[in-house]
Coordinates of C-alpha atoms in Angstrom, one line a residue:
X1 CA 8.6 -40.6 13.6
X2 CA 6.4 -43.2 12.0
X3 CA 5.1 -43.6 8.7
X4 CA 2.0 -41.5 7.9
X5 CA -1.0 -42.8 9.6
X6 CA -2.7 -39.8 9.8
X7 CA -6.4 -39.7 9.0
X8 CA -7.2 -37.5 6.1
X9 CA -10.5 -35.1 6.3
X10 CA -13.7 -35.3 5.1
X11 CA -13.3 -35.6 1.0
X12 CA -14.9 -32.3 0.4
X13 CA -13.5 -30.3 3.3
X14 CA -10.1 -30.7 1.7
X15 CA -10.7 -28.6 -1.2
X16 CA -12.4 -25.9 0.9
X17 CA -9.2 -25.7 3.1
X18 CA -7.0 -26.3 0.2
X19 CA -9.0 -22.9 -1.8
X20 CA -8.9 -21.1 1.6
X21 CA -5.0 -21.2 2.1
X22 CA -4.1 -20.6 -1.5
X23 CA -7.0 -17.5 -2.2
X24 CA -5.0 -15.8 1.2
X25 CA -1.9 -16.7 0.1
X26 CA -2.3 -15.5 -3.6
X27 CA -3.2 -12.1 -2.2
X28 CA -0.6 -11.8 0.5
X29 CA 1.8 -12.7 -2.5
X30 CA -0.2 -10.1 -5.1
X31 CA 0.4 -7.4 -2.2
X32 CA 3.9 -8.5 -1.3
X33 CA 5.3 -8.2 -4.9
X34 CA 3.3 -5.4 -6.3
X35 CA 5.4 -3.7 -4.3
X36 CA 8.5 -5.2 -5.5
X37 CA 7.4 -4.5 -9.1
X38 CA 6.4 -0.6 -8.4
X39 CA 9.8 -0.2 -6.4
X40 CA 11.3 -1.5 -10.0
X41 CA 9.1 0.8 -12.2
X42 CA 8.2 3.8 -10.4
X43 CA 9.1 4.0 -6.9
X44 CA 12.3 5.5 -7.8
X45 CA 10.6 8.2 -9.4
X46 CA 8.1 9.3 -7.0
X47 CA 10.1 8.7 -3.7
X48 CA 13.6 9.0 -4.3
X49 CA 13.6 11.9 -7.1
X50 CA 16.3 13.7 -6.5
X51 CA 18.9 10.7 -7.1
X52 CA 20.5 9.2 -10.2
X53 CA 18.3 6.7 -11.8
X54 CA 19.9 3.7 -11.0
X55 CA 20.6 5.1 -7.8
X56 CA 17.0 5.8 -7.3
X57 CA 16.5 1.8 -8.0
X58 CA 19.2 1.0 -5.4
X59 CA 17.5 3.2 -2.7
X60 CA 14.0 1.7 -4.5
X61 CA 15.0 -1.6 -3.6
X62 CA 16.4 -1.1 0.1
X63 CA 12.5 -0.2 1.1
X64 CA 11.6 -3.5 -0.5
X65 CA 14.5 -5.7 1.2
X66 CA 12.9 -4.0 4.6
X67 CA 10.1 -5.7 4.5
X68 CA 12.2 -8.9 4.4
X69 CA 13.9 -7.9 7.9
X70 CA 10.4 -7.8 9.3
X71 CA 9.6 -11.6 8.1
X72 CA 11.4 -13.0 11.0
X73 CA 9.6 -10.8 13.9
X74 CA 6.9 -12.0 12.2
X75 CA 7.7 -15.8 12.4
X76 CA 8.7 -15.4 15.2
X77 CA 5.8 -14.1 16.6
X78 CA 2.8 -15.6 14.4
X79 CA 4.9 -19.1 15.0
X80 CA 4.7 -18.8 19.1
X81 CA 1.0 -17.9 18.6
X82 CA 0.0 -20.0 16.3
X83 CA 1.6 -23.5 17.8
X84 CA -0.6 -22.2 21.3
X85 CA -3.9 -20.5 19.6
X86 CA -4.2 -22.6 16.8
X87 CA -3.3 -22.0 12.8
X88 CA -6.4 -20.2 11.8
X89 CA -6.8 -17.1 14.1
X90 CA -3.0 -16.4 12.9
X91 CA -4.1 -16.2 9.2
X92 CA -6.6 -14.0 9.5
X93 CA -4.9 -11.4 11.6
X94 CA -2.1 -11.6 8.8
X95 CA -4.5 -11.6 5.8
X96 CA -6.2 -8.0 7.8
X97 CA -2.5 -6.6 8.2
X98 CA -1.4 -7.4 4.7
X99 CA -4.2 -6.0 3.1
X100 CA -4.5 -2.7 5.2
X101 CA -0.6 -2.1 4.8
X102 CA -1.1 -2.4 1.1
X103 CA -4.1 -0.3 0.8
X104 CA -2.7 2.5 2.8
X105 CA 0.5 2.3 -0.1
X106 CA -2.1 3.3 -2.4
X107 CA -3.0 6.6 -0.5
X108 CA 0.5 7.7 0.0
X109 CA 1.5 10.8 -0.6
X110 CA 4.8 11.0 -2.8
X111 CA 8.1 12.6 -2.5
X112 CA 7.1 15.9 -4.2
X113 CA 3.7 16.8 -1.6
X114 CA 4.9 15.5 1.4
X115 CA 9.0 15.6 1.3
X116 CA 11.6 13.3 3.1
X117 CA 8.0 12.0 5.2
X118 CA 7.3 10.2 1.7
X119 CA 9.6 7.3 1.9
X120 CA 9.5 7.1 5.8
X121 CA 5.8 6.4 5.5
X122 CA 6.6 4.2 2.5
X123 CA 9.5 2.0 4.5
X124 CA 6.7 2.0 7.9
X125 CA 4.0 0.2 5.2
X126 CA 6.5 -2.2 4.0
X127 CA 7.8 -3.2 7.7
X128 CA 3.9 -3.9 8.2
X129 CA 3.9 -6.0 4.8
X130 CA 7.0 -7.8 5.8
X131 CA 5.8 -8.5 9.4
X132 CA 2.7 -10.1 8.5
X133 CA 3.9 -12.1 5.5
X134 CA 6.3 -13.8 7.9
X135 CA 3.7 -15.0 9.6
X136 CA 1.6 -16.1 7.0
X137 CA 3.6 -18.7 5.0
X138 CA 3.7 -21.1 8.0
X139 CA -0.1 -21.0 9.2
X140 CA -1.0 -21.2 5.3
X141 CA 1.0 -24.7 4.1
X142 CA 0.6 -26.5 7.9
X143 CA -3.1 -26.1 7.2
X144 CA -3.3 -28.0 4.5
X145 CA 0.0 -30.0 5.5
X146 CA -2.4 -31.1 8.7
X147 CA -5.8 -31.5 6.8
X148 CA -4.5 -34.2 3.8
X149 CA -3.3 -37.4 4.1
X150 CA 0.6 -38.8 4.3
X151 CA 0.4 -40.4 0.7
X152 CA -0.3 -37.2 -1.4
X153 CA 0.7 -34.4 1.1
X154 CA 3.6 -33.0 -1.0
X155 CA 0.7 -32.3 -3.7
X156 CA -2.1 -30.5 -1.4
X157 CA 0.4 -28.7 0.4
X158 CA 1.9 -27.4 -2.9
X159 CA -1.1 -25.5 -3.5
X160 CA -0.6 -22.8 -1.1
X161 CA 2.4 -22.6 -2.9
X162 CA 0.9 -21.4 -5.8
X163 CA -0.1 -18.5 -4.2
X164 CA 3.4 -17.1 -4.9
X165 CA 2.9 -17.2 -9.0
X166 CA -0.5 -16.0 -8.6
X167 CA 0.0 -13.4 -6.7
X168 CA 2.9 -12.1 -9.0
X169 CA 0.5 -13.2 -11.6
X170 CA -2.0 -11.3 -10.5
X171 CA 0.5 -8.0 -9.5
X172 CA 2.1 -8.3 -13.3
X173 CA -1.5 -9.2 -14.6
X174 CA -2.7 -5.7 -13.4
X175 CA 0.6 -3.1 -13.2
X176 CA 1.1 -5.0 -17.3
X177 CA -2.8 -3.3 -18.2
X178 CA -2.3 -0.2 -16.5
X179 CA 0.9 0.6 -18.6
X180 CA -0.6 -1.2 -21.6
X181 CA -3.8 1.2 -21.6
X182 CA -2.4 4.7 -20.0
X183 CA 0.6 7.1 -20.8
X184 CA 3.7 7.0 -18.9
X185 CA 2.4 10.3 -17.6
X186 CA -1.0 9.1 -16.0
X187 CA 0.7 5.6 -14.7
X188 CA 3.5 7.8 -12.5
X189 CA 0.6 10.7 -11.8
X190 CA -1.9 8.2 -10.3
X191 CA -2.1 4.8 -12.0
X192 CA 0.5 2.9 -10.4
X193 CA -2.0 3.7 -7.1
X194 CA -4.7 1.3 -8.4
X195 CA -3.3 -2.3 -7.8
X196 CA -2.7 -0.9 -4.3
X197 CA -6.0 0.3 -3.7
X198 CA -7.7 -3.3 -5.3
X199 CA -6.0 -5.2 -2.7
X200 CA -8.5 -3.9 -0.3
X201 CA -11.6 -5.9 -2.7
X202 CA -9.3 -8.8 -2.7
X203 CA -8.6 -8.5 1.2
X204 CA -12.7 -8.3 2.4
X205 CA -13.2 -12.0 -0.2
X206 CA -9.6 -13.6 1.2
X207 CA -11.4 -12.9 4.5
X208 CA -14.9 -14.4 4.0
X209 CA -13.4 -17.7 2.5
X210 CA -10.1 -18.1 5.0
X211 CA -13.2 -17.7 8.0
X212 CA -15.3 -21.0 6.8
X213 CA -12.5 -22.9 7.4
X214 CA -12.2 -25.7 10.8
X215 CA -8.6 -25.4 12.3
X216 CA -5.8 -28.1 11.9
X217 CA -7.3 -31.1 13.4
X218 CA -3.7 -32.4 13.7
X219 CA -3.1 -29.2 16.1
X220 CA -6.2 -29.9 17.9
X221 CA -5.3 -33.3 18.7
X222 CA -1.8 -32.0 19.9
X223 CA -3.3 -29.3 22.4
X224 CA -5.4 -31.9 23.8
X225 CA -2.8 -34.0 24.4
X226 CA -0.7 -31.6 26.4
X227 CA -3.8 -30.2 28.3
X228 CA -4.1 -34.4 29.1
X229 CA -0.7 -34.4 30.3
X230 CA -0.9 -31.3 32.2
X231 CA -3.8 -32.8 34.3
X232 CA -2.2 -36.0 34.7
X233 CA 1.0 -34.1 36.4
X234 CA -2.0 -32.0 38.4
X235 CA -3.5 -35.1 39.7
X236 CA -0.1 -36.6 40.8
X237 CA 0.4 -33.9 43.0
X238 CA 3.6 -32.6 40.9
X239 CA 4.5 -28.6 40.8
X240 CA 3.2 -28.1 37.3
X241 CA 6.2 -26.7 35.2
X242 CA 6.1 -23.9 33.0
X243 CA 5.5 -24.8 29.4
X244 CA 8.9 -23.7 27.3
X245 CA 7.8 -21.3 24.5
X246 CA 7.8 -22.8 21.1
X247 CA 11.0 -20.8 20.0
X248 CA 13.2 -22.4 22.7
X249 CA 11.8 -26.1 21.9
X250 CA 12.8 -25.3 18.3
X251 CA 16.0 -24.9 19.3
X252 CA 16.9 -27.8 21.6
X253 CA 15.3 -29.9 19.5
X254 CA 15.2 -29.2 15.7
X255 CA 18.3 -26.5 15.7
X256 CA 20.2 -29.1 12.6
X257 CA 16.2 -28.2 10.5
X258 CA 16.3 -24.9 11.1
X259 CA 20.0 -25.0 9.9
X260 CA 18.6 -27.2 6.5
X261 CA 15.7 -25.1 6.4
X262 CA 17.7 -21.8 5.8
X263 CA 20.4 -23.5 3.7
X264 CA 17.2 -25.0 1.2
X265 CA 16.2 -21.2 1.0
X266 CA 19.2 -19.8 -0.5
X267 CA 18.8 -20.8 -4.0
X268 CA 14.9 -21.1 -3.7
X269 CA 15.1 -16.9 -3.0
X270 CA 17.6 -15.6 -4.2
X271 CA 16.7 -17.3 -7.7
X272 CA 12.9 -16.1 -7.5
X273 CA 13.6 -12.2 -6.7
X274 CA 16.3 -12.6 -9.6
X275 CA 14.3 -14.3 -12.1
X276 CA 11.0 -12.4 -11.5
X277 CA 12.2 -8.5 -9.8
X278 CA 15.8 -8.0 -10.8
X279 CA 14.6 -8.7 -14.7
X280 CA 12.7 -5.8 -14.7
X281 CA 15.8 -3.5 -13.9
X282 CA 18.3 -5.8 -16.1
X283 CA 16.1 -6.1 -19.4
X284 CA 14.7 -2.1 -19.6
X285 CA 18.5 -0.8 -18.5
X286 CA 21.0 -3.6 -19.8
X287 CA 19.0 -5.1 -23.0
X288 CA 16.9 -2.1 -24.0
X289 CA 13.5 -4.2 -23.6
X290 CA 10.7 -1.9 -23.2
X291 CA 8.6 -1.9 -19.6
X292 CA 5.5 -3.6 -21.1
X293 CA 7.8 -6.3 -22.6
X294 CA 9.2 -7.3 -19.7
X295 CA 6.0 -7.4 -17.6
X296 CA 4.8 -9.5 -20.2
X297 CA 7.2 -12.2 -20.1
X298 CA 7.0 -11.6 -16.5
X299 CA 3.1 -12.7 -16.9
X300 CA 4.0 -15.8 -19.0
X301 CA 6.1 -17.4 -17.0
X302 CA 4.0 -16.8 -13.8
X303 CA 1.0 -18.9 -15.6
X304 CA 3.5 -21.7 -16.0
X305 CA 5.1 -21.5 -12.9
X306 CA 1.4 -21.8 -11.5
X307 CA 0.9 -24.8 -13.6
X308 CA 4.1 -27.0 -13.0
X309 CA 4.3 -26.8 -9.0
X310 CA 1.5 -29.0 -7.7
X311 CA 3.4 -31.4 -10.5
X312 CA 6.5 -31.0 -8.9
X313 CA 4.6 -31.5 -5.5
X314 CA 3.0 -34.6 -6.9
X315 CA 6.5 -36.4 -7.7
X316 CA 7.8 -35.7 -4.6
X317 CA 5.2 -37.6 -3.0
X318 CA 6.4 -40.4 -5.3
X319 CA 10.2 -40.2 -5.3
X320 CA 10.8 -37.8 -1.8
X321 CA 11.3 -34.4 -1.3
X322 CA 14.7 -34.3 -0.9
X323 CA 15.5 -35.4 -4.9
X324 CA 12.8 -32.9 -6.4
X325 CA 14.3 -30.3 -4.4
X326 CA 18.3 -30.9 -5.5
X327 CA 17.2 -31.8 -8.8
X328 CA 15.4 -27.7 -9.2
X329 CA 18.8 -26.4 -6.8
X330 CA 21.2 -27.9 -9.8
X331 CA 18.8 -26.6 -12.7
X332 CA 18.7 -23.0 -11.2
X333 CA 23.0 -22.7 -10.9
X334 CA 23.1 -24.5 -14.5
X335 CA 20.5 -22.0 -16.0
X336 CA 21.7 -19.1 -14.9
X337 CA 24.4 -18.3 -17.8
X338 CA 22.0 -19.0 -20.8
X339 CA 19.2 -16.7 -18.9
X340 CA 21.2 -14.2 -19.4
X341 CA 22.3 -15.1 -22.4
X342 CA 18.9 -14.8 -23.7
X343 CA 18.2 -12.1 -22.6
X344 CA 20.8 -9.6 -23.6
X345 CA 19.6 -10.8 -27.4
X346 CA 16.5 -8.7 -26.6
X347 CA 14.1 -10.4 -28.5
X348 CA 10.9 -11.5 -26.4
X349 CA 10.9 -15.1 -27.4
X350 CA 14.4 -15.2 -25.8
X351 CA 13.0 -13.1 -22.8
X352 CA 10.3 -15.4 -22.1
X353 CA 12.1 -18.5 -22.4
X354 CA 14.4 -17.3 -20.2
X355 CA 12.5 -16.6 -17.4
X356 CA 9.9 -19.6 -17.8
X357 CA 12.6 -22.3 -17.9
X358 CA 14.2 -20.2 -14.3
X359 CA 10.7 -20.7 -12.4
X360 CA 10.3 -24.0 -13.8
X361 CA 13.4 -25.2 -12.3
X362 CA 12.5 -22.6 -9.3
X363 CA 9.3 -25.0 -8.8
X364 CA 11.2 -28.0 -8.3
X365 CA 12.4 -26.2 -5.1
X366 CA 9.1 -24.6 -3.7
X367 CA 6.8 -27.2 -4.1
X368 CA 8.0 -29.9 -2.0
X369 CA 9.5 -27.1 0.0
X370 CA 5.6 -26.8 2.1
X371 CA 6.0 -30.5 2.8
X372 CA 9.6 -30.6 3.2
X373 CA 9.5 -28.2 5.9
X374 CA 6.1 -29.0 7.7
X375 CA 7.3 -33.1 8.3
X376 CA 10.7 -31.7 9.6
X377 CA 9.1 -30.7 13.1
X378 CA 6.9 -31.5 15.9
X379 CA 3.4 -30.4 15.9
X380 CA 3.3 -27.9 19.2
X381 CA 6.2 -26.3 18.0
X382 CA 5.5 -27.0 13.8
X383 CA 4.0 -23.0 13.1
X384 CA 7.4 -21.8 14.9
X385 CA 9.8 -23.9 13.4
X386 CA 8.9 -23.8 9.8
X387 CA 8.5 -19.8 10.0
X388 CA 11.1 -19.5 11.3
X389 CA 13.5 -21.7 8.8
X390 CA 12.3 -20.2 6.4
X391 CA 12.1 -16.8 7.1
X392 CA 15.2 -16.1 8.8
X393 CA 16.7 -17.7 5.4
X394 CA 14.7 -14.9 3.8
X395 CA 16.8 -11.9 5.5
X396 CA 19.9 -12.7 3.8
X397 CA 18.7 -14.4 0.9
X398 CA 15.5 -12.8 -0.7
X399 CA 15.8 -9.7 1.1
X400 CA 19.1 -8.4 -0.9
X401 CA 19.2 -10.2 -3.7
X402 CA 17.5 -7.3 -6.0
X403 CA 20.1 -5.0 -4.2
X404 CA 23.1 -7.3 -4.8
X405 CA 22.0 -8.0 -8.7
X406 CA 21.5 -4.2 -9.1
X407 CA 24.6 -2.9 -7.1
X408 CA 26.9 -6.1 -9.3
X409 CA 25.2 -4.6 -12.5
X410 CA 26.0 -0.9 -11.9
X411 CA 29.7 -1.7 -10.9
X412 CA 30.2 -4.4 -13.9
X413 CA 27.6 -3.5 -16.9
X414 CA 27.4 -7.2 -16.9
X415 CA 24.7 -10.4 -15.8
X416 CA 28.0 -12.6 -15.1
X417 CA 28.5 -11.7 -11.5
X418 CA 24.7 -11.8 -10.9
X419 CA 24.6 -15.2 -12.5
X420 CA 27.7 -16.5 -10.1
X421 CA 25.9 -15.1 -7.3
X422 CA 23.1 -17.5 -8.3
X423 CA 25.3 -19.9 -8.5
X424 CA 26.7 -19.6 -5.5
X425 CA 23.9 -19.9 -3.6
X426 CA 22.7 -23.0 -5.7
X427 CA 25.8 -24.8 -3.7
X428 CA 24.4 -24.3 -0.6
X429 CA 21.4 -25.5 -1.3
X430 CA 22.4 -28.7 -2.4
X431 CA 24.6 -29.1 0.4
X432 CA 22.0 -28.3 3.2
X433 CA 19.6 -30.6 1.2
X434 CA 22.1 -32.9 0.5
X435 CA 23.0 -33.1 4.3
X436 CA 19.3 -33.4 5.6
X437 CA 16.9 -36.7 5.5
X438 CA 14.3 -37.7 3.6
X439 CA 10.7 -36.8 5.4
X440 CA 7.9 -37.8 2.9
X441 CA 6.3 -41.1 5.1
X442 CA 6.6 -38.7 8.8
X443 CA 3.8 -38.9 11.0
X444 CA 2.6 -35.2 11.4
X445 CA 0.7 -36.2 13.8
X446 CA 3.3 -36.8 16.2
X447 CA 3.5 -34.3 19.0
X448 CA 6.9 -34.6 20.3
X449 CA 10.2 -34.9 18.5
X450 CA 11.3 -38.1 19.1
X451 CA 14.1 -37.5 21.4
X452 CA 11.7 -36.0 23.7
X453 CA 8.9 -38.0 23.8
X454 CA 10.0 -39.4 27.1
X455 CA 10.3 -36.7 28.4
X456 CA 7.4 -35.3 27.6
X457 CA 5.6 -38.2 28.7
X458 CA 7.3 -39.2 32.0
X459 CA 6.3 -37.7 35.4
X460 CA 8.2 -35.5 37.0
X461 CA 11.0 -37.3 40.0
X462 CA 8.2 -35.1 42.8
X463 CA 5.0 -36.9 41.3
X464 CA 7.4 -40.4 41.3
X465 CA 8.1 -39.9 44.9
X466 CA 4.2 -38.5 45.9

């Protein structure tokens, strides 16, 4: 593909889109791990009673990884629609789902009113959850991906990014209060129901800003192209062949990004859940660090991790994606030991450190990561392809890694195996990184891959021989 030649918006629509794509985001992200947080601190209570604490976290946490094996139905099916309808309709049917999945969490009944119908109901709202966040990640970043301009596209399209500490922000920010101002008693009873039941205020303003916004005109200009090449093969008396569905263009043509997508996951998810879920269970159960302390450091490191990724973002745009993206894989594998070093000492100095240096060095990952995979693949077939990299990634990585860090903790009383599996999945990420090319000066405006622009272009052998 060329360099970037691709025009960049109106100066003040940019910002719009830019605020439109990270206020959705944030609150897809605030429902998505408000769940993750309850399923740490109360879930096991209320809908899984009758097991052994721990136990109860385990069973906790297998809801939560559900809603990870819904993210790829949901690429799947947000990407096919969204590379024929367009970027924007896709979002706002995702933002509705989201929102009405994580309302409804709030009404639940538990364990004790409604019996073994409890966490059936709870596991049906997640799948929802899961399903739409699939979908969203990939309409959210190739907005703004398609809006800015080539030069400082790893910076704008870092911003939706953000909506990932934000949310948790946002999640810890409120569940952090609630146990701050009411008795363990009154949070269990009712309280954890409240951040549940805001995401329904959050939902209705998400929706009024993600509605002013224009679609992709990068999109546009693609569907144009192939209704002008559809015509052309009309007027030359050809049979008009059926358009292959975005899914099965992914994987003729970009089946090696996919691969790199997944592989630049690994680390980027398993580290996150670890650093900002797992921490909840490790540090009350392992370190004797009190709920509230925890969330706290939780909250900290959130407000930096906000602050450093549209930095990160920035320098790829400078020096490519591909070395910000090794350079936060090495940090995470390296970090791992002292994180838990730190915090087995208890102390919430140590605690905090520990988990703001982790999304630091997470950041280096995500934020060129909206670039990264946006410039990897061809407009009519961008929505499916980055979904479904990373999302598909997400089912082995993200989805168990609470699970796996728990399960290694109850058989070995220790944060060494969890650290190794960190590790571990630091090395693939540098060698799926390692292996792919550097993207930063692709045109995104390019409709076609480039080995099938000919293709795409030529007439078929009937309309030769008209």
């Amino acid at each position: 593909m060329a360099s970037g030649t691709t025009a960049p918006p109106p100066p003040a629509s940019l910002p719009r889109i830019v605020a439109a794509s990270l206020i959705g985001t944030t609150i897809e992200w605030y429902d998505f791990f408000l769940y993750g947080s309850a399923a740490a601190l109360v879930f096991n209570k209320l809908f899984f009673p009758d097991s052994d604490p721990l136990v109860g976290t385990l069973l906790s946490f297998l809801t939560y990884a559900v809603g990870f094996a819904a993210r790829p139905l949901g690429a799947l099916v947000f990407g096919h629609y969204g590379d024929r309808l367009g970027r924007k309709r896709l979002l706002v049917l995702s933002l509705l789902m989201m929102g009405g999945a994580t309302f409804a969490i709030g009404l639940l009944p538990t364990h004790a009113t409604v019996g073994t119908a409890a966490p059936v109901l709870l596991t049906t709202l997640r799948l929802i959850q899961g399903f739409a966040l699939g979908g969203e990640w990939g309409g959210a970043v190739l907005l703004v991906s398609e809006h800015g301009d080539a030069r400082r596209r790893g910076f704008w399209a870092s911003w939706p990014q953000t909506g990932a500490p934000a949310g948790q922000l946002l999640a810890t920010g409120v569940l952090s209060l609630l146990t701050a101002v009411l008795s363990d008693g009154a949070f269990g009873s009712w309280g954890w129901r409240i951040p549940f039941l805001l995401s329904g205020v959050l939902v209705l303003v998400g929706l009024w800003i993600r509605l002013s916004v224009d679609e992709s005109p990068v999109f546009q200009q693609a569907l144009a192209q192939a209704e002008a090449r559809k015509a052309a093969v009309r007027a030359a008396g050809a049979a008009e062949g059926a358009e292959k569905l975005p899914l099965v263009s992914v994987l003729r043509h970009h089946w090696r990004d996919v691969l790199v997508a997944m592989g630049a996951r690994m680390a980027e998810n398993i580290s996150y859940y670890v650093i900002t879920a797992f921490i909840l269970v490790y540090a009350t159960s392992s370190a004797g660090v009190s709920k509230q302390t925890a969330l706290n450091a939780v909250l900290i490191a959130s407000a930096v991790h906000f602050a450093v990724i549209p930095a990160w973002g920035a320098l790829s745009d400078r020096i490519g994606r591909r070395p910000v993206y090794l350079l936060g894989a090495a940090g995470v594998g390296l970090w791992m030991f002292p994180f838990f070093r730190l915090i087995d000492t208890g102390g919430f100095g140590s605690l905090v450190i520990a988990v703001t240096v982790g999304l630091v060095l997470h950041g280096a990952m995500y934020a060129p990561q909206a670039a990264f995979f946006s410039e990897m693949f061809a407009t009519r077939m961008r929505y499916s392809g980055a979904s479904i990299g990373a999302q598909f990634a997400s089912v082995a990585a993200g989805a168990p890694a609470p699970l796996i860090a728990t399960a290694l903790l109850s058989d070995y009383d220790s944060g060494t195996p969890v650290a190794l599996y960190v590790i571990a999945a630091a090395v693939l990420t540098l060698i799926a990184v390692g292996a792919a090319k550097e993207t930063r000066h692709r045109d995104l405006a390019a409709v076609e891959p480039e080995d099938s622009t000919a293709e795409a272009s030529a007439p078929t052998a009937d309309a030769r021989h008209a």
